[in-house]
Short mmCIF file of C-alpha atoms in Angstrom, two decimals:
data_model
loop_
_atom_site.label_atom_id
_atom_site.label_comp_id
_atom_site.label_asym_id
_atom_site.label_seq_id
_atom_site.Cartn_x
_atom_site.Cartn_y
_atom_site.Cartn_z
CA UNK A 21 94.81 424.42 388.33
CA UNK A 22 91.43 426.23 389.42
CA UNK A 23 88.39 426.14 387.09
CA UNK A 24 89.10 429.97 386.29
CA UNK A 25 92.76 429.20 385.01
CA UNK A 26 91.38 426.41 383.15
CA UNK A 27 89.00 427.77 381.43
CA UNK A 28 91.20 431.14 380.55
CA UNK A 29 93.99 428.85 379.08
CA UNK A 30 90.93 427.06 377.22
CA UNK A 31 89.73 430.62 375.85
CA UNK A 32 93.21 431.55 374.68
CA UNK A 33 94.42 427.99 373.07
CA UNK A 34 93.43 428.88 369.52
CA UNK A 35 95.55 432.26 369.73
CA UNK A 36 98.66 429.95 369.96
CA UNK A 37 97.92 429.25 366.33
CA UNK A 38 99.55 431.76 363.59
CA UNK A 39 97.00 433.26 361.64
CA UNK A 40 99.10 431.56 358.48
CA UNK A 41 97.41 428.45 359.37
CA UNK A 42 93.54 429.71 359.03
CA UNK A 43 92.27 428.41 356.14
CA UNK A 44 91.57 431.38 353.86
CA UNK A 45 87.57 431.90 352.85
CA UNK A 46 86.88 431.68 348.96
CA UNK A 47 86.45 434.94 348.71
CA UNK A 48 90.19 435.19 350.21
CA UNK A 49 91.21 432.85 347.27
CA UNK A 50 89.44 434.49 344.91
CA UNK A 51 90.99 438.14 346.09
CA UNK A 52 94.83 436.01 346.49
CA UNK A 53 95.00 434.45 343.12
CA UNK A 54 93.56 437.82 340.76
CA UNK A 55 96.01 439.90 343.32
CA UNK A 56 99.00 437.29 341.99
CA UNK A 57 97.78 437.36 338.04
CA UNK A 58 97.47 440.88 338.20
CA UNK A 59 101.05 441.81 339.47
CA UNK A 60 102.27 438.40 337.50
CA UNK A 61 100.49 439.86 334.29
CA UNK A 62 101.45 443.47 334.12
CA UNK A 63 105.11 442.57 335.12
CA UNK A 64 105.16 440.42 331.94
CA UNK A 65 103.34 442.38 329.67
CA UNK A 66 105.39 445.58 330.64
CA UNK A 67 108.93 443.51 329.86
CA UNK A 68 107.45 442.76 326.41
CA UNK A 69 105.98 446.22 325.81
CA UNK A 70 108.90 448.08 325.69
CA UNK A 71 111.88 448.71 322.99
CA UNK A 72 113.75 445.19 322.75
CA UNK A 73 111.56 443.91 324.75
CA UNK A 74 110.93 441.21 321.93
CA UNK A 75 113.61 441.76 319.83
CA UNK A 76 116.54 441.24 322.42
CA UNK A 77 114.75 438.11 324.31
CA UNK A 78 115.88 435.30 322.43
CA UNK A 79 113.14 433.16 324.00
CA UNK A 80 109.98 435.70 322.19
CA UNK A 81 112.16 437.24 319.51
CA UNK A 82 109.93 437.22 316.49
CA UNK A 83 112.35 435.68 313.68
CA UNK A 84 111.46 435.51 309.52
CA UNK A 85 108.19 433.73 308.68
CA UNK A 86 109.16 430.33 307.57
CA UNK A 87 108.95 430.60 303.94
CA UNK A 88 110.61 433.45 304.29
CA UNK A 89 113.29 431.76 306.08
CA UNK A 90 113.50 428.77 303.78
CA UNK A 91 113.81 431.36 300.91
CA UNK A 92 116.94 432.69 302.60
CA UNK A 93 118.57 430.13 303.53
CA UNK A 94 118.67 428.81 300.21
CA UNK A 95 119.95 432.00 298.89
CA UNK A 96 122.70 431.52 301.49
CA UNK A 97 123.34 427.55 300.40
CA UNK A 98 123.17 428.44 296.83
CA UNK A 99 126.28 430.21 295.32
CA UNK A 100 124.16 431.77 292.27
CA UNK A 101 121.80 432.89 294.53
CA UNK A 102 124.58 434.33 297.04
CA UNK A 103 126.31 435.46 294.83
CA UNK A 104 123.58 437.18 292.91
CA UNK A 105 121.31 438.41 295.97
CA UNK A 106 123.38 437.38 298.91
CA UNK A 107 123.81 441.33 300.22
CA UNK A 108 120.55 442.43 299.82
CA UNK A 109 118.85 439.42 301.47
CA UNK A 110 121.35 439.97 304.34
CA UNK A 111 119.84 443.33 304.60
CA UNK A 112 116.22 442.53 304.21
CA UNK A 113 116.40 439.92 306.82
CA UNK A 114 117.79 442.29 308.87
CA UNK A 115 115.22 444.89 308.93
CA UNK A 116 112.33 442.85 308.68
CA UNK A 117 113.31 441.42 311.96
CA UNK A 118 113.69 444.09 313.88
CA UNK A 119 110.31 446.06 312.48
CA UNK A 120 108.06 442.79 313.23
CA UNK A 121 109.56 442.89 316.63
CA UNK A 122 109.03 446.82 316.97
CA UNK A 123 105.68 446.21 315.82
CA UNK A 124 104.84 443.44 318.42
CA UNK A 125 106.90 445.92 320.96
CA UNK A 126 103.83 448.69 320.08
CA UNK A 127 101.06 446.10 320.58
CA UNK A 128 101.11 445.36 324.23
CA UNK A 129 100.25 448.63 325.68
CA UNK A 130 96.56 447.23 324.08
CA UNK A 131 97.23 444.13 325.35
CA UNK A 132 97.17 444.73 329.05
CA UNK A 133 93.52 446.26 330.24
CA UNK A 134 91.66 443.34 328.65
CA UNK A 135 93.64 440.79 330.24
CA UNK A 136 93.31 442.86 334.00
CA UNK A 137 89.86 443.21 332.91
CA UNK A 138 89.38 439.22 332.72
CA UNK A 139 91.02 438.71 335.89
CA UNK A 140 89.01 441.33 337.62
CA UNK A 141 86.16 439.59 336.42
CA UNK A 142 86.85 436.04 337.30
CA UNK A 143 84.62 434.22 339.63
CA UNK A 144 84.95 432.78 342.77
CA UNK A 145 83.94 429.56 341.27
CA UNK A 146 86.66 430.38 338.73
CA UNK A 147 89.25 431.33 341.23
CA UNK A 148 89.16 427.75 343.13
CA UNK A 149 89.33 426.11 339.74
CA UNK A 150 91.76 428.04 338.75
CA UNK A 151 94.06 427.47 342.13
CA UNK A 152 93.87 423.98 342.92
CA UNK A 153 94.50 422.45 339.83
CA UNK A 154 97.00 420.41 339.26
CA UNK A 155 98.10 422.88 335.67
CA UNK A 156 100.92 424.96 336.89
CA UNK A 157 99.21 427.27 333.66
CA UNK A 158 95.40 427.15 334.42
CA UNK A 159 94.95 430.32 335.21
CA UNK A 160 97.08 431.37 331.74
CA UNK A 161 94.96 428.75 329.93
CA UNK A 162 91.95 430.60 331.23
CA UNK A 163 93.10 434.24 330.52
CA UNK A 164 93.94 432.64 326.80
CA UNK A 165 90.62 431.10 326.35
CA UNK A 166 88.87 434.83 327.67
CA UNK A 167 90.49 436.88 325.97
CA UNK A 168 92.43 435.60 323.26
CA UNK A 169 89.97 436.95 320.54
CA UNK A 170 89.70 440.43 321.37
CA UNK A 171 93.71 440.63 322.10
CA UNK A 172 94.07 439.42 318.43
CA UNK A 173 91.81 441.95 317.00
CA UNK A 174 93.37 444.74 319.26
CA UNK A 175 97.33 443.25 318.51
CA UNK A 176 96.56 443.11 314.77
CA UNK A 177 95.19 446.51 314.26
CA UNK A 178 98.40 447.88 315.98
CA UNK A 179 100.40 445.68 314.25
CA UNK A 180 99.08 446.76 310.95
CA UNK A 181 99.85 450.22 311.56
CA UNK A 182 103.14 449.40 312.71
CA UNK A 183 104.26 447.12 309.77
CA UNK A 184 103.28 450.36 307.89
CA UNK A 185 105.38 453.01 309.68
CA UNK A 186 108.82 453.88 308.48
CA UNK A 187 110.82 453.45 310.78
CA UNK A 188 114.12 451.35 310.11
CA UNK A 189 115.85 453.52 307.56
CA UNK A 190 113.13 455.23 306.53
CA UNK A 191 111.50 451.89 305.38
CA UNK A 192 108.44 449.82 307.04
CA UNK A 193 107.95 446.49 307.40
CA UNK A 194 105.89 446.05 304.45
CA UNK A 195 108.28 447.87 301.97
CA UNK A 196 110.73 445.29 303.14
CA UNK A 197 108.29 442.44 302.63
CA UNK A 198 107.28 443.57 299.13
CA UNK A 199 110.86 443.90 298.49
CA UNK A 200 111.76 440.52 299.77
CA UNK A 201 109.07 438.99 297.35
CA UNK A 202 110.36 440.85 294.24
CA UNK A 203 113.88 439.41 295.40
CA UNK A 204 112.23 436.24 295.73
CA UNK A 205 110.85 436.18 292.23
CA UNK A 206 114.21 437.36 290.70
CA UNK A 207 115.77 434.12 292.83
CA UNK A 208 113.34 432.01 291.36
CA UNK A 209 113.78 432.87 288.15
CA UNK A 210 117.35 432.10 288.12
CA UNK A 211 117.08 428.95 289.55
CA UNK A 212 113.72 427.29 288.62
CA UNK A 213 112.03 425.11 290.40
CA UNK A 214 114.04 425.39 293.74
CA UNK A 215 111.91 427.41 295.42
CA UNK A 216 108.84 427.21 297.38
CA UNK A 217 106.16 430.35 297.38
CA UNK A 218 106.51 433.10 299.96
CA UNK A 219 102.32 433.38 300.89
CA UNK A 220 102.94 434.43 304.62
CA UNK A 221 100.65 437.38 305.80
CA UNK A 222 102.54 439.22 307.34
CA UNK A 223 100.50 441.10 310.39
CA UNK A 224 98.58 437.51 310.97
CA UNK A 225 102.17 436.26 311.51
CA UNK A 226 103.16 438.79 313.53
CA UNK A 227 100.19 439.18 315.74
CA UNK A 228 100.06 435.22 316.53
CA UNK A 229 103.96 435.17 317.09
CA UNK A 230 103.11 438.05 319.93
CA UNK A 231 100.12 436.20 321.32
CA UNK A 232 102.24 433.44 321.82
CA UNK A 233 105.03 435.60 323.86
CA UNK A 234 102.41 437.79 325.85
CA UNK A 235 100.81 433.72 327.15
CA UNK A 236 104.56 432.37 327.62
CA UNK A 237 105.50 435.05 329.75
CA UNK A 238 102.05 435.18 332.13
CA UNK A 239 102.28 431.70 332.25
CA UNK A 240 105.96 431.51 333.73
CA UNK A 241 104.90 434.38 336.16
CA UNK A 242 102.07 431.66 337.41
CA UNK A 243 104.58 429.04 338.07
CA UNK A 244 106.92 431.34 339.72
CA UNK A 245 104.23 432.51 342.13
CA UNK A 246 102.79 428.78 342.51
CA UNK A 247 106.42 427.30 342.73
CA UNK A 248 108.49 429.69 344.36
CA UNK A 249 107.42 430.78 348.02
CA UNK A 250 109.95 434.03 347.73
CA UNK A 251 107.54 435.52 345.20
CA UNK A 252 104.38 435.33 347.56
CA UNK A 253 105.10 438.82 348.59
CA UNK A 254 102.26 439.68 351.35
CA UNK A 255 100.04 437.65 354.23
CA UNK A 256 96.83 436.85 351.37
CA UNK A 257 99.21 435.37 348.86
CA UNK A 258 101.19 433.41 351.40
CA UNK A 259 98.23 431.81 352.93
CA UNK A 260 96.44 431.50 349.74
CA UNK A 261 98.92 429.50 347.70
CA UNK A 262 100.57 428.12 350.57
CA UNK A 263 97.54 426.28 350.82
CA UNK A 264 98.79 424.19 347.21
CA UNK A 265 102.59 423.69 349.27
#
């Protein structure tokens, strides 16, 4: 082979290589991972924020605070109490449920520019963190820890107004509770001593119980997207987290 051949095939030999194995820079990692939390995000936030979104997902569904719950099932174990108050709590329990979840349902369209705008801030420094460590849920940890705060105070305010609004039967959330109470003190005066207090607030409750399900759900996007090579769905995402395969 002449020197002119040589040095041609020496010119070309890096070309041979696909581009999928060029390390990405850190601002390539940076770009990858917000790209991934930002479609991983919204896609979770917008399955929450809509009607049974919460209520019909058994994994999020926002059930009966748990002196609330303990109150009811002793009305249910009890037969003066069932007999007594058995129908109404049935109902109660009923349409509490389904207004706290309505209410968390009404939250999340809050929910989802402050956690975009966290991403969209993140460093570069952050980003590498973020990617190579060995918590399948660092980058959810991290959106918790930024933003956690001002999602509670945006959740709760929403959640307020929501637990106010009539509308299961022309009843909110709050009648039901302050019915539920009054139920509660008729139960324990028939039965003293049986029961514990009902002290729950309610819109703290609720708001916690749909932080929790707006962190679950980001956080199983993450491992999908760090797990699952199928849901790397363009070149920068591929070569960025294929970099953790």
């Amino acid at each position: 082979m002449n020197a002119i051949k040589k040095l041609a095939l020496f010119l070309a030999f890096p070309l041979l290589f696909s581009c999928d194995q060029i390390q990405p820079s850190q601002a390539e990692i940076a770009a990858g991972l917000k790209s991934a939390l930002e479609v991983g995000s919204k896609y979770a936030l917008r399955t929450l924020g809509v009607e049974n979104g919460f209520l019909l997902d058994e994994v999020v569904k926002i059930g009966l605070p748990e002196d609330a719950a303990n109150f009811v099932m002793q009305v249910y174990k009890n037969p003066i109490l069932s007999s007594v108050l058995g129908t109404t709590i049935k109902r109660l329990e009923e349409q509490l449920v389904l207004t706290l979840n309505r209410a968390a349902e009404a939250s999340i369209e809050g929910v989802i520019p402050i956690v975009i705008d966290a991403i969209t801030s993140m460093t570069i420094q952050d980003a590498q963190s973020i990617l190579f460590s060995s918590n399948q849920i660092a980058a959810t940890d991290y959106l918790q820890v930024k933003t956690y705060n001002s999602l509670s105070d945006v959740c709760r305010s929403v959640i307020e107004d929501a637990l106010n609004k009539k509308i299961v039967l022309n009843t909110s959330a709050q009648d039901v509770w302050r019915e539920l109470t009054g139920v509660y003190n008729q139960a324990a005066g028939l039965v003293p001593g049986l029961l514990k207090p009902i002290e729950t607030n309610l819109s703290l409750y609720t708001t916690q119980k749909t932080l929790d399900a707006v962190f679950l759900k980001i956080g199983n996007e993450e491992v999908k997207i760090r797990t699952d090579v199928s849901a790397r769905t363009n070149d920068l995402l591929r070569r960025v987290f294929g970099m953790l395969d």
